[in-house]
Amino acid sequence: MASDSQAKRFCKCIKAVRKTVKVRRGSTKEQAAIAICTKTILQSRGRTLKRFSCKKGPKLKTQKALSV
């Protein structure tokens, strides 16, 4: 489980990036924003995304990245 501050940062990141990202064919602005924020906020700290919600209050569920 991720901390509340990390969940807030993740949701803020998605909202900010969604406004500026260019969409590729076959994806939406929100999908691109989620991918970018997952890479920058979670994977840089050794976590991977399992589930999240930003609607009623930021909730983020993560797990440790699998090492190969």
PDB file of C-alpha atoms in Angstrom:
ATOM      1  CA  MET A   1       0.000   0.000   0.000  1.00  0.00           C
ATOM      2  CA  ALA A   2       1.293   3.453  -0.855  1.00  0.00           C
ATOM      3  CA  SER A   3       1.265   6.431   1.484  1.00  0.00           C
ATOM      4  CA  ASP A   4      -1.393   9.144   1.240  1.00  0.00           C
ATOM      5  CA  SER A   5       1.131  11.743   0.110  1.00  0.00           C
ATOM      6  CA  GLN A   6       2.288   9.477  -2.708  1.00  0.00           C
ATOM      7  CA  ALA A   7      -1.334   8.960  -3.803  1.00  0.00           C
ATOM      8  CA  LYS A   8      -1.925  12.727  -3.839  1.00  0.00           C
ATOM      9  CA  ARG A   9       1.233  13.292  -5.893  1.00  0.00           C
ATOM     10  CA  PHE A  10       0.186  10.583  -8.355  1.00  0.00           C
ATOM     11  CA  CYS A  11      -3.290  12.069  -8.887  1.00  0.00           C
ATOM     12  CA  LYS A  12      -1.904  15.610  -9.189  1.00  0.00           C
ATOM     13  CA  CYS A  13       0.603  14.377 -11.749  1.00  0.00           C
ATOM     14  CA  ILE A  14      -2.108  12.734 -13.858  1.00  0.00           C
ATOM     15  CA  LYS A  15      -4.212  15.913 -13.881  1.00  0.00           C
ATOM     16  CA  ALA A  16      -1.238  18.080 -14.864  1.00  0.00           C
ATOM     17  CA  VAL A  17       0.212  15.778 -17.518  1.00  0.00           C
ATOM     18  CA  ARG A  18      -3.186  15.081 -19.103  1.00  0.00           C
ATOM     19  CA  LYS A  19      -3.376  18.753 -20.153  1.00  0.00           C
ATOM     20  CA  THR A  20      -0.014  18.797 -21.937  1.00  0.00           C
ATOM     21  CA  VAL A  21       0.523  15.322 -23.400  1.00  0.00           C
ATOM     22  CA  LYS A  22       0.138  14.568 -27.106  1.00  0.00           C
ATOM     23  CA  VAL A  23      -2.033  11.555 -27.853  1.00  0.00           C
ATOM     24  CA  ARG A  24      -0.778   8.687 -29.951  1.00  0.00           C
ATOM     25  CA  ARG A  25      -3.093   6.659 -32.111  1.00  0.00           C
ATOM     26  CA  GLY A  26      -4.899   3.969 -30.112  1.00  0.00           C
ATOM     27  CA  SER A  27      -4.618   5.637 -26.700  1.00  0.00           C
ATOM     28  CA  THR A  28      -6.198   8.473 -24.743  1.00  0.00           C
ATOM     29  CA  LYS A  29      -4.689  11.440 -22.925  1.00  0.00           C
ATOM     30  CA  GLU A  30      -5.479   9.844 -19.586  1.00  0.00           C
ATOM     31  CA  GLN A  31      -3.787   6.545 -20.496  1.00  0.00           C
ATOM     32  CA  ALA A  32      -0.658   8.420 -21.549  1.00  0.00           C
ATOM     33  CA  ALA A  33      -0.701  10.507 -18.357  1.00  0.00           C
ATOM     34  CA  ILE A  34      -1.049   7.397 -16.174  1.00  0.00           C
ATOM     35  CA  ALA A  35       1.900   5.761 -17.933  1.00  0.00           C
ATOM     36  CA  ILE A  36       4.126   8.830 -17.544  1.00  0.00           C
ATOM     37  CA  CYS A  37       3.243   9.332 -13.873  1.00  0.00           C
ATOM     38  CA  THR A  38       3.704   5.643 -13.078  1.00  0.00           C
ATOM     39  CA  LYS A  39       7.171   5.751 -14.606  1.00  0.00           C
ATOM     40  CA  THR A  40       8.265   8.943 -12.837  1.00  0.00           C
ATOM     41  CA  ILE A  41       6.623   8.651  -9.410  1.00  0.00           C
ATOM     42  CA  LEU A  42       6.360   4.923  -8.713  1.00  0.00           C
ATOM     43  CA  GLN A  43       9.029   3.105 -10.719  1.00  0.00           C
ATOM     44  CA  SER A  44      11.751   5.527  -9.661  1.00  0.00           C
ATOM     45  CA  ARG A  45      11.027   4.348  -6.094  1.00  0.00           C
ATOM     46  CA  GLY A  46      10.974   0.653  -6.978  1.00  0.00           C
ATOM     47  CA  ARG A  47       7.172   0.242  -6.980  1.00  0.00           C
ATOM     48  CA  THR A  48       4.634  -0.884  -9.573  1.00  0.00           C
ATOM     49  CA  LEU A  49       1.002   0.119  -9.925  1.00  0.00           C
ATOM     50  CA  LYS A  50      -1.754  -2.311  -8.930  1.00  0.00           C
ATOM     51  CA  ARG A  51      -4.832  -0.129  -8.484  1.00  0.00           C
ATOM     52  CA  PHE A  52      -5.636   3.547  -8.025  1.00  0.00           C
ATOM     53  CA  SER A  53      -8.554   5.954  -7.715  1.00  0.00           C
ATOM     54  CA  CYS A  54      -8.618   9.738  -7.728  1.00  0.00           C
ATOM     55  CA  LYS A  55     -12.366  10.365  -7.528  1.00  0.00           C
ATOM     56  CA  LYS A  56     -13.465  10.417  -3.852  1.00  0.00           C
ATOM     57  CA  GLY A  57      -9.985  10.995  -2.541  1.00  0.00           C
ATOM     58  CA  PRO A  58      -6.675   9.676  -3.793  1.00  0.00           C
ATOM     59  CA  LYS A  59      -6.153   5.960  -3.188  1.00  0.00           C
ATOM     60  CA  LEU A  60      -3.154   4.093  -4.507  1.00  0.00           C
ATOM     61  CA  LYS A  61      -2.250   0.429  -4.181  1.00  0.00           C
ATOM     62  CA  THR A  62       1.256  -0.604  -5.227  1.00  0.00           C
ATOM     63  CA  GLN A  63       3.614  -3.520  -4.945  1.00  0.00           C
ATOM     64  CA  LYS A  64       7.372  -3.883  -5.052  1.00  0.00           C
ATOM     65  CA  ALA A  65       8.805  -4.242  -8.528  1.00  0.00           C
ATOM     66  CA  LEU A  66       9.849  -7.747  -9.477  1.00  0.00           C
ATOM     67  CA  SER A  67      13.583  -8.044  -9.974  1.00  0.00           C
ATOM     68  CA  VAL A  68      14.902 -10.320 -12.689  1.00  0.00           C
TER      69      VAL A  68
END
